[in-house]
mmCIF file with all atom_site columns, C-alpha atoms in Angstrom:
data_model
loop_
_atom_site.group_PDB
_atom_site.id
_atom_site.type_symbol
_atom_site.label_atom_id
_atom_site.label_alt_id
_atom_site.label_comp_id
_atom_site.label_asym_id
_atom_site.label_entity_id
_atom_site.label_seq_id
_atom_site.pdbx_PDB_ins_code
_atom_site.Cartn_x
_atom_site.Cartn_y
_atom_site.Cartn_z
_atom_site.occupancy
_atom_site.B_iso_or_equiv
_atom_site.pdbx_formal_charge
_atom_site.auth_seq_id
_atom_site.auth_comp_id
_atom_site.auth_asym_id
_atom_site.auth_atom_id
_atom_site.pdbx_PDB_model_num
ATOM 1   C CA . MET A 1 1   ? 106.139 81.897 29.507 1.00 37.00 ? 15  MET A CA 1
ATOM 2   C CA . ILE A 1 2   ? 103.461 79.573 30.806 1.00 42.00 ? 16  ILE A CA 1
ATOM 3   C CA . VAL A 1 3   ? 101.222 80.050 33.825 1.00 42.00 ? 17  VAL A CA 1
ATOM 4   C CA . ILE A 1 4   ? 100.877 76.842 35.852 1.00 40.00 ? 18  ILE A CA 1
ATOM 5   C CA . PHE A 1 5   ? 97.847  75.968 37.909 1.00 38.00 ? 19  PHE A CA 1
ATOM 6   C CA . ARG A 1 6   ? 96.403  72.735 39.212 1.00 32.00 ? 20  ARG A CA 1
ATOM 7   C CA . GLY A 1 7   ? 92.856  73.807 39.968 1.00 33.00 ? 21  GLY A CA 1
ATOM 8   C CA . LEU A 1 8   ? 90.046  74.597 37.665 1.00 32.00 ? 22  LEU A CA 1
ATOM 9   C CA . VAL A 1 9   ? 88.642  77.634 39.464 1.00 31.00 ? 23  VAL A CA 1
ATOM 10  C CA . LEU A 1 10  ? 88.990  81.059 37.885 1.00 31.00 ? 24  LEU A CA 1
ATOM 11  C CA . LEU A 1 11  ? 88.740  84.069 40.135 1.00 30.00 ? 25  LEU A CA 1
ATOM 12  C CA . GLY A 1 12  ? 87.748  87.647 39.514 1.00 30.00 ? 26  GLY A CA 1
ATOM 13  C CA . GLN A 1 13  ? 85.958  87.237 36.190 1.00 31.00 ? 27  GLN A CA 1
ATOM 14  C CA . GLU A 1 14  ? 82.371  87.058 37.332 1.00 33.00 ? 28  GLU A CA 1
ATOM 15  C CA . ASN A 1 15  ? 81.270  90.248 35.665 1.00 36.00 ? 29  ASN A CA 1
ATOM 16  C CA . ARG A 1 16  ? 79.124  88.537 33.024 1.00 38.00 ? 30  ARG A CA 1
ATOM 17  C CA . VAL A 1 17  ? 76.681  86.056 34.554 1.00 37.00 ? 31  VAL A CA 1
ATOM 18  C CA . ASN A 1 18  ? 79.306  84.294 36.652 1.00 46.00 ? 32  ASN A CA 1
ATOM 19  C CA . SER A 1 19  ? 80.495  83.886 33.159 1.00 55.00 ? 33  SER A CA 1
ATOM 20  C CA . SER A 1 20  ? 84.076  83.541 32.124 1.00 64.00 ? 34  SER A CA 1
ATOM 21  C CA . GLY A 1 21  ? 85.155  81.469 35.094 1.00 64.00 ? 35  GLY A CA 1
ATOM 22  C CA . ASN A 1 22  ? 82.111  79.244 34.942 1.00 77.00 ? 36  ASN A CA 1
ATOM 23  C CA . VAL A 1 23  ? 82.466  78.624 31.205 1.00 83.00 ? 37  VAL A CA 1
ATOM 24  C CA . LEU A 1 24  ? 86.194  77.983 31.362 1.00 79.00 ? 38  LEU A CA 1
ATOM 25  C CA . ASP A 1 25  ? 85.851  75.729 34.418 1.00 78.00 ? 39  ASP A CA 1
ATOM 26  C CA . HIS A 1 26  ? 83.390  73.521 32.530 1.00 78.00 ? 40  HIS A CA 1
ATOM 27  C CA . ILE A 1 27  ? 85.432  73.453 29.322 1.00 79.00 ? 41  ILE A CA 1
ATOM 28  C CA . ILE A 1 28  ? 88.696  72.684 31.097 1.00 77.00 ? 42  ILE A CA 1
ATOM 29  C CA . ALA A 1 29  ? 87.104  69.990 33.272 1.00 75.00 ? 43  ALA A CA 1
ATOM 30  C CA . LYS A 1 30  ? 85.594  68.268 30.231 1.00 76.00 ? 44  LYS A CA 1
ATOM 31  C CA . ARG A 1 31  ? 88.427  68.628 27.755 1.00 72.00 ? 45  ARG A CA 1
ATOM 32  C CA . ALA A 1 32  ? 91.725  68.609 29.695 1.00 68.00 ? 46  ALA A CA 1
ATOM 33  C CA . ASN A 1 33  ? 93.373  65.410 30.897 1.00 58.00 ? 47  ASN A CA 1
ATOM 34  C CA . ALA A 1 34  ? 91.581  64.476 34.086 1.00 54.00 ? 48  ALA A CA 1
ATOM 35  C CA . GLY A 1 35  ? 93.960  64.234 37.019 1.00 56.00 ? 49  GLY A CA 1
ATOM 36  C CA . GLY A 1 36  ? 96.894  65.755 35.163 1.00 63.00 ? 50  GLY A CA 1
ATOM 37  C CA . GLU A 1 37  ? 98.713  68.963 35.866 1.00 72.00 ? 51  GLU A CA 1
ATOM 38  C CA . ILE A 1 38  ? 97.483  71.796 33.685 1.00 75.00 ? 52  ILE A CA 1
ATOM 39  C CA . GLU A 1 39  ? 99.436  74.711 32.276 1.00 77.00 ? 53  GLU A CA 1
ATOM 40  C CA . ILE A 1 40  ? 97.754  77.668 30.613 1.00 80.00 ? 54  ILE A CA 1
ATOM 41  C CA . ILE A 1 41  ? 99.647  79.150 27.687 1.00 81.00 ? 55  ILE A CA 1
ATOM 42  C CA . GLU A 1 42  ? 99.878  82.778 28.729 1.00 80.00 ? 56  GLU A CA 1
ATOM 43  C CA . LYS A 1 43  ? 99.574  84.409 25.296 1.00 80.00 ? 57  LYS A CA 1
ATOM 44  C CA . PRO A 1 44  ? 97.566  83.075 22.351 1.00 77.00 ? 58  PRO A CA 1
ATOM 45  C CA . VAL A 1 45  ? 99.538  82.059 19.265 1.00 84.00 ? 59  VAL A CA 1
ATOM 46  C CA . ALA A 1 46  ? 98.831  84.219 16.207 1.00 89.00 ? 60  ALA A CA 1
ATOM 47  C CA . LYS A 1 47  ? 99.012  81.397 13.627 1.00 90.00 ? 61  LYS A CA 1
ATOM 48  C CA . ILE A 1 48  ? 96.394  79.395 15.541 1.00 91.00 ? 62  ILE A CA 1
ATOM 49  C CA . ILE A 1 49  ? 94.010  82.316 15.992 1.00 92.00 ? 63  ILE A CA 1
ATOM 50  C CA . ASP A 1 50  ? 94.481  83.337 12.339 1.00 93.00 ? 64  ASP A CA 1
ATOM 51  C CA . TYR A 1 51  ? 93.594  79.811 11.210 1.00 93.00 ? 65  TYR A CA 1
ATOM 52  C CA . HIS A 1 52  ? 90.314  79.837 13.152 1.00 93.00 ? 66  HIS A CA 1
ATOM 53  C CA . LEU A 1 53  ? 89.553  83.440 12.188 1.00 94.00 ? 67  LEU A CA 1
ATOM 54  C CA . ALA A 1 54  ? 89.714  82.438 8.517  1.00 93.00 ? 68  ALA A CA 1
ATOM 55  C CA . LYS A 1 55  ? 86.871  79.949 9.043  1.00 91.00 ? 69  LYS A CA 1
ATOM 56  C CA . ILE A 1 56  ? 84.610  82.676 10.452 1.00 91.00 ? 70  ILE A CA 1
ATOM 57  C CA . ILE A 1 57  ? 85.645  85.216 7.813  1.00 92.00 ? 71  ILE A CA 1
ATOM 58  C CA . HIS A 1 58  ? 85.216  82.841 4.834  1.00 91.00 ? 72  HIS A CA 1
ATOM 59  C CA . THR A 1 59  ? 81.843  81.415 5.876  1.00 90.00 ? 73  THR A CA 1
ATOM 60  C CA . LYS A 1 60  ? 79.775  84.055 4.096  1.00 87.00 ? 74  LYS A CA 1
ATOM 61  C CA . ASP A 1 61  ? 76.329  82.658 4.990  1.00 92.00 ? 75  ASP A CA 1
ATOM 62  C CA . ARG A 1 62  ? 77.323  82.653 8.716  1.00 92.00 ? 76  ARG A CA 1
ATOM 63  C CA . VAL A 1 63  ? 75.707  79.220 9.185  1.00 92.00 ? 77  VAL A CA 1
ATOM 64  C CA . PHE A 1 64  ? 77.455  76.607 11.314 1.00 92.00 ? 78  PHE A CA 1
ATOM 65  C CA . VAL A 1 65  ? 76.203  73.053 11.789 1.00 92.00 ? 79  VAL A CA 1
ATOM 66  C CA . ASN A 1 66  ? 76.902  70.160 14.142 1.00 91.00 ? 80  ASN A CA 1
ATOM 67  C CA . ASN A 1 67  ? 76.078  66.869 12.426 1.00 84.00 ? 81  ASN A CA 1
ATOM 68  C CA . ASP A 1 68  ? 77.341  64.552 15.190 1.00 82.00 ? 82  ASP A CA 1
ATOM 69  C CA . GLU A 1 69  ? 75.047  61.694 16.156 1.00 70.00 ? 83  GLU A CA 1
ATOM 70  C CA . GLY A 1 70  ? 72.511  62.878 18.684 1.00 73.00 ? 84  GLY A CA 1
ATOM 71  C CA . LYS A 1 71  ? 73.786  66.459 18.605 1.00 74.00 ? 85  LYS A CA 1
ATOM 72  C CA . LYS A 1 72  ? 72.299  67.736 15.366 1.00 85.00 ? 86  LYS A CA 1
ATOM 73  C CA . ALA A 1 73  ? 72.192  71.509 15.689 1.00 91.00 ? 87  ALA A CA 1
ATOM 74  C CA . SER A 1 74  ? 72.768  74.596 13.609 1.00 92.00 ? 88  SER A CA 1
ATOM 75  C CA . ILE A 1 75  ? 73.045  78.316 14.096 1.00 94.00 ? 89  ILE A CA 1
ATOM 76  C CA . LYS A 1 76  ? 73.035  81.301 11.798 1.00 94.00 ? 90  LYS A CA 1
ATOM 77  C CA . LEU A 1 77  ? 75.061  84.105 13.289 1.00 95.00 ? 91  LEU A CA 1
ATOM 78  C CA . THR A 1 78  ? 73.937  87.640 12.624 1.00 94.00 ? 92  THR A CA 1
ATOM 79  C CA . GLU A 1 79  ? 76.417  89.854 10.842 1.00 94.00 ? 93  GLU A CA 1
ATOM 80  C CA . LYS A 1 80  ? 76.898  91.765 14.092 1.00 95.00 ? 94  LYS A CA 1
ATOM 81  C CA . GLU A 1 81  ? 77.645  88.517 16.004 1.00 95.00 ? 95  GLU A CA 1
ATOM 82  C CA . ARG A 1 82  ? 80.107  87.423 13.311 1.00 94.00 ? 96  ARG A CA 1
ATOM 83  C CA . ASP A 1 83  ? 81.863  90.797 13.458 1.00 94.00 ? 97  ASP A CA 1
ATOM 84  C CA . SER A 1 84  ? 81.952  90.661 17.285 1.00 95.00 ? 98  SER A CA 1
ATOM 85  C CA . ILE A 1 85  ? 83.634  87.250 17.186 1.00 95.00 ? 99  ILE A CA 1
ATOM 86  C CA . ILE A 1 86  ? 86.198  88.430 14.636 1.00 94.00 ? 100 ILE A CA 1
ATOM 87  C CA . SER A 1 87  ? 86.982  91.576 16.661 1.00 95.00 ? 101 SER A CA 1
ATOM 88  C CA . ALA A 1 88  ? 87.227  89.667 19.941 1.00 94.00 ? 102 ALA A CA 1
ATOM 89  C CA . LEU A 1 89  ? 89.582  87.047 18.480 1.00 94.00 ? 103 LEU A CA 1
ATOM 90  C CA . ARG A 1 90  ? 91.799  89.768 17.009 1.00 93.00 ? 104 ARG A CA 1
ATOM 91  C CA . ARG A 1 91  ? 91.856  91.557 20.402 1.00 93.00 ? 105 ARG A CA 1
ATOM 92  C CA . GLU A 1 92  ? 92.817  88.268 22.031 1.00 91.00 ? 106 GLU A CA 1
ATOM 93  C CA . LEU A 1 93  ? 96.247  88.544 20.378 1.00 88.00 ? 107 LEU A CA 1
ATOM 94  C CA . LYS A 1 94  ? 96.947  91.537 22.621 1.00 88.00 ? 108 LYS A CA 1
ATOM 95  C CA . LEU A 1 95  ? 95.684  89.901 25.828 1.00 86.00 ? 109 LEU A CA 1
ATOM 96  C CA . PHE A 1 96  ? 97.625  87.791 28.287 1.00 81.00 ? 110 PHE A CA 1
ATOM 97  C CA . TRP A 1 97  ? 96.425  85.520 31.051 1.00 76.00 ? 111 TRP A CA 1
ATOM 98  C CA . LYS A 1 98  ? 97.874  86.773 34.319 1.00 69.00 ? 112 LYS A CA 1
ATOM 99  C CA . PRO A 1 99  ? 98.826  84.514 37.218 1.00 58.00 ? 113 PRO A CA 1
ATOM 100 C CA . ASN A 1 100 ? 96.157  86.142 39.425 1.00 56.00 ? 114 ASN A CA 1
ATOM 101 C CA . ASP A 1 101 ? 93.468  85.088 36.889 1.00 60.00 ? 115 ASP A CA 1
ATOM 102 C CA . PHE A 1 102 ? 93.761  81.564 38.304 1.00 52.00 ? 116 PHE A CA 1
ATOM 103 C CA . HIS A 1 103 ? 93.678  79.851 41.683 1.00 45.00 ? 117 HIS A CA 1
ATOM 104 C CA . TYR A 1 104 ? 96.728  77.814 42.721 1.00 36.00 ? 118 TYR A CA 1
ATOM 105 C CA . PRO A 1 105 ? 95.850  74.979 45.138 1.00 39.00 ? 119 PRO A CA 1
ATOM 106 C CA . LEU A 1 106 ? 98.513  73.038 47.034 1.00 34.00 ? 120 LEU A CA 1
ATOM 107 C CA . ALA A 1 107 ? 100.348 70.243 45.217 1.00 41.00 ? 121 ALA A CA 1
ATOM 108 C CA . GLY A 1 108 ? 98.690  66.830 45.468 1.00 49.00 ? 122 GLY A CA 1
ATOM 109 C CA . THR A 1 109 ? 100.260 64.024 47.494 1.00 54.00 ? 123 THR A CA 1
ATOM 110 C CA . ASN A 1 110 ? 99.511  60.350 47.952 1.00 58.00 ? 124 ASN A CA 1
ATOM 111 C CA . LYS A 1 111 ? 98.572  58.740 51.289 1.00 62.00 ? 125 LYS A CA 1
ATOM 112 C CA . ASP A 1 112 ? 102.269 58.527 52.305 1.00 62.00 ? 126 ASP A CA 1
ATOM 113 C CA . GLY A 1 113 ? 102.823 62.221 51.668 1.00 56.00 ? 127 GLY A CA 1
ATOM 114 C CA . TYR A 1 114 ? 104.837 61.786 48.458 1.00 55.00 ? 128 TYR A CA 1
ATOM 115 C CA . LEU A 1 115 ? 104.227 64.247 45.646 1.00 52.00 ? 129 LEU A CA 1
ATOM 116 C CA . ILE A 1 116 ? 102.133 62.744 42.877 1.00 49.00 ? 130 ILE A CA 1
ATOM 117 C CA . HIS A 1 117 ? 103.735 63.226 39.454 1.00 50.00 ? 131 HIS A CA 1
ATOM 118 C CA . LYS A 1 118 ? 101.126 63.826 36.809 1.00 54.00 ? 132 LYS A CA 1
ATOM 119 C CA . ARG A 1 119 ? 101.047 64.292 33.071 1.00 60.00 ? 133 ARG A CA 1
ATOM 120 C CA . ILE A 1 120 ? 101.107 67.936 32.022 1.00 69.00 ? 134 ILE A CA 1
ATOM 121 C CA . THR A 1 121 ? 98.585  69.264 29.532 1.00 75.00 ? 135 THR A CA 1
ATOM 122 C CA . ARG A 1 122 ? 99.196  72.715 28.077 1.00 80.00 ? 136 ARG A CA 1
ATOM 123 C CA . LEU A 1 123 ? 95.998  74.583 27.341 1.00 84.00 ? 137 LEU A CA 1
ATOM 124 C CA . LEU A 1 124 ? 95.483  77.376 24.880 1.00 87.00 ? 138 LEU A CA 1
ATOM 125 C CA . LEU A 1 125 ? 92.226  79.185 25.495 1.00 86.00 ? 139 LEU A CA 1
ATOM 126 C CA . THR A 1 126 ? 90.645  82.513 24.739 1.00 91.00 ? 140 THR A CA 1
ATOM 127 C CA . HIS A 1 127 ? 88.327  84.593 26.849 1.00 90.00 ? 141 HIS A CA 1
ATOM 128 C CA . PRO A 1 128 ? 84.695  83.590 26.175 1.00 92.00 ? 142 PRO A CA 1
ATOM 129 C CA . ILE A 1 129 ? 82.806  85.706 23.634 1.00 95.00 ? 143 ILE A CA 1
ATOM 130 C CA . PHE A 1 130 ? 79.220  85.858 24.885 1.00 95.00 ? 144 PHE A CA 1
ATOM 131 C CA . LEU A 1 131 ? 76.303  86.153 22.444 1.00 95.00 ? 145 LEU A CA 1
ATOM 132 C CA . ARG A 1 132 ? 72.519  86.176 22.609 1.00 94.00 ? 146 ARG A CA 1
ATOM 133 C CA . ASN A 1 133 ? 72.003  87.404 26.150 1.00 92.00 ? 147 ASN A CA 1
ATOM 134 C CA . ASN A 1 134 ? 74.861  85.218 27.416 1.00 92.00 ? 148 ASN A CA 1
ATOM 135 C CA . GLU A 1 135 ? 73.040  82.040 26.380 1.00 91.00 ? 149 GLU A CA 1
ATOM 136 C CA . ILE A 1 136 ? 75.870  80.936 24.088 1.00 95.00 ? 150 ILE A CA 1
ATOM 137 C CA . THR A 1 137 ? 79.585  81.682 23.985 1.00 95.00 ? 151 THR A CA 1
ATOM 138 C CA . VAL A 1 138 ? 82.438  81.184 21.546 1.00 96.00 ? 152 VAL A CA 1
ATOM 139 C CA . VAL A 1 139 ? 85.768  79.895 22.860 1.00 94.00 ? 153 VAL A CA 1
ATOM 140 C CA . LEU A 1 140 ? 88.975  78.796 21.176 1.00 93.00 ? 154 LEU A CA 1
ATOM 141 C CA . PHE A 1 141 ? 90.340  75.870 23.188 1.00 91.00 ? 155 PHE A CA 1
ATOM 142 C CA . GLY A 1 142 ? 93.427  73.775 22.484 1.00 90.00 ? 156 GLY A CA 1
ATOM 143 C CA . THR A 1 143 ? 95.452  71.060 24.180 1.00 87.00 ? 157 THR A CA 1
ATOM 144 C CA . TYR A 1 144 ? 99.177  70.816 23.448 1.00 83.00 ? 158 TYR A CA 1
ATOM 145 C CA . ASN A 1 145 ? 102.082 68.601 24.516 1.00 73.00 ? 159 ASN A CA 1
ATOM 146 C CA . THR A 1 146 ? 104.980 71.036 24.056 1.00 65.00 ? 160 THR A CA 1
ATOM 147 C CA . ASN A 1 147 ? 104.090 74.710 23.842 1.00 63.00 ? 161 ASN A CA 1
ATOM 148 C CA . THR A 1 148 ? 102.065 74.884 20.620 1.00 68.00 ? 162 THR A CA 1
ATOM 149 C CA . THR A 1 149 ? 104.053 72.469 18.461 1.00 77.00 ? 163 THR A CA 1
ATOM 150 C CA . TYR A 1 150 ? 101.978 69.296 18.857 1.00 83.00 ? 164 TYR A CA 1
ATOM 151 C CA . GLY A 1 151 ? 98.311  69.403 19.681 1.00 87.00 ? 165 GLY A CA 1
ATOM 152 C CA . HIS A 1 152 ? 94.784  70.238 18.652 1.00 90.00 ? 166 HIS A CA 1
ATOM 153 C CA . SER A 1 153 ? 92.574  73.307 18.900 1.00 93.00 ? 167 SER A CA 1
ATOM 154 C CA . ASP A 1 154 ? 88.896  73.989 18.264 1.00 94.00 ? 168 ASP A CA 1
ATOM 155 C CA . LEU A 1 155 ? 86.914  77.159 17.847 1.00 95.00 ? 169 LEU A CA 1
ATOM 156 C CA . ALA A 1 156 ? 83.400  76.284 18.945 1.00 95.00 ? 170 ALA A CA 1
ATOM 157 C CA . ILE A 1 157 ? 80.108  77.601 20.171 1.00 95.00 ? 171 ILE A CA 1
ATOM 158 C CA . TYR A 1 158 ? 79.275  76.469 23.697 1.00 94.00 ? 172 TYR A CA 1
ATOM 159 C CA . LYS A 1 159 ? 75.820  76.348 25.217 1.00 93.00 ? 173 LYS A CA 1
ATOM 160 C CA . LYS A 1 160 ? 74.745  75.708 28.797 1.00 89.00 ? 174 LYS A CA 1
ATOM 161 C CA . MET A 1 161 ? 73.070  72.286 28.899 1.00 87.00 ? 175 MET A CA 1
ATOM 162 C CA . LYS A 1 162 ? 71.880  70.853 32.219 1.00 88.00 ? 176 LYS A CA 1
ATOM 163 C CA . ASP A 1 163 ? 73.833  73.586 34.020 1.00 86.00 ? 177 ASP A CA 1
ATOM 164 C CA . VAL A 1 164 ? 77.105  72.702 32.250 1.00 86.00 ? 178 VAL A CA 1
ATOM 165 C CA . TRP A 1 165 ? 78.700  74.707 29.441 1.00 89.00 ? 179 TRP A CA 1
ATOM 166 C CA . THR A 1 166 ? 79.094  72.147 26.647 1.00 89.00 ? 180 THR A CA 1
ATOM 167 C CA . MET A 1 167 ? 80.497  72.298 23.129 1.00 91.00 ? 181 MET A CA 1
ATOM 168 C CA . TRP A 1 168 ? 77.399  72.749 20.992 1.00 93.00 ? 182 TRP A CA 1
ATOM 169 C CA . ILE A 1 169 ? 78.512  73.611 17.460 1.00 94.00 ? 183 ILE A CA 1
ATOM 170 C CA . PRO A 1 170 ? 82.095  73.378 16.212 1.00 93.00 ? 184 PRO A CA 1
ATOM 171 C CA . ILE A 1 171 ? 83.269  76.178 13.943 1.00 94.00 ? 185 ILE A CA 1
ATOM 172 C CA . SER A 1 172 ? 86.752  74.964 13.060 1.00 94.00 ? 186 SER A CA 1
ATOM 173 C CA . SER A 1 173 ? 89.460  72.501 14.140 1.00 93.00 ? 187 SER A CA 1
ATOM 174 C CA . ARG A 1 174 ? 93.223  72.513 13.740 1.00 92.00 ? 188 ARG A CA 1
ATOM 175 C CA . THR A 1 175 ? 95.824  69.833 14.419 1.00 91.00 ? 189 THR A CA 1
ATOM 176 C CA . ASP A 1 176 ? 99.460  70.888 14.765 1.00 86.00 ? 190 ASP A CA 1
ATOM 177 C CA . GLY A 1 177 ? 102.511 68.671 14.448 1.00 79.00 ? 191 GLY A CA 1
ATOM 178 C CA . GLU A 1 178 ? 101.161 66.036 12.091 1.00 58.00 ? 192 GLU A CA 1
ATOM 179 C CA . LYS A 1 179 ? 103.462 64.994 9.282  1.00 45.00 ? 193 LYS A CA 1
#
């Protein structure tokens, strides 16, 4: 089952530095199709989480690097941080997004009052895993066309830059549905 929402505001998760909602709002706004209808996949898919978990588990030196132009950055996770990420991702398999986790605004209409039909993007996302005094967070985020058959997901470290949570260092990427 999929939870549908058209807004980007999360409610009731402000227990960690205005945290989860703020982080997810920024990630969704930047990475989802602008102007399209968004659906949140209610329960994470084990094969996708397992794929990304393997990257964390098999990187023994715990060093992750972003070599993109203009974004050169690296981080060495402590063993405790690495173990926290692994535990949190494994716990994620038992968590579900609930409809009351999201805000449902009214459907959009054009100037004549007709409902605007928009492209649907299905999002797979995990709860943020905050590290280093909530200065960085790890989130698994994916966009899919039909459930989790065709799409792309990333496990990445996000950092607040100019008041916006932005992907800072990718950990792993997965594309589903390619032949």
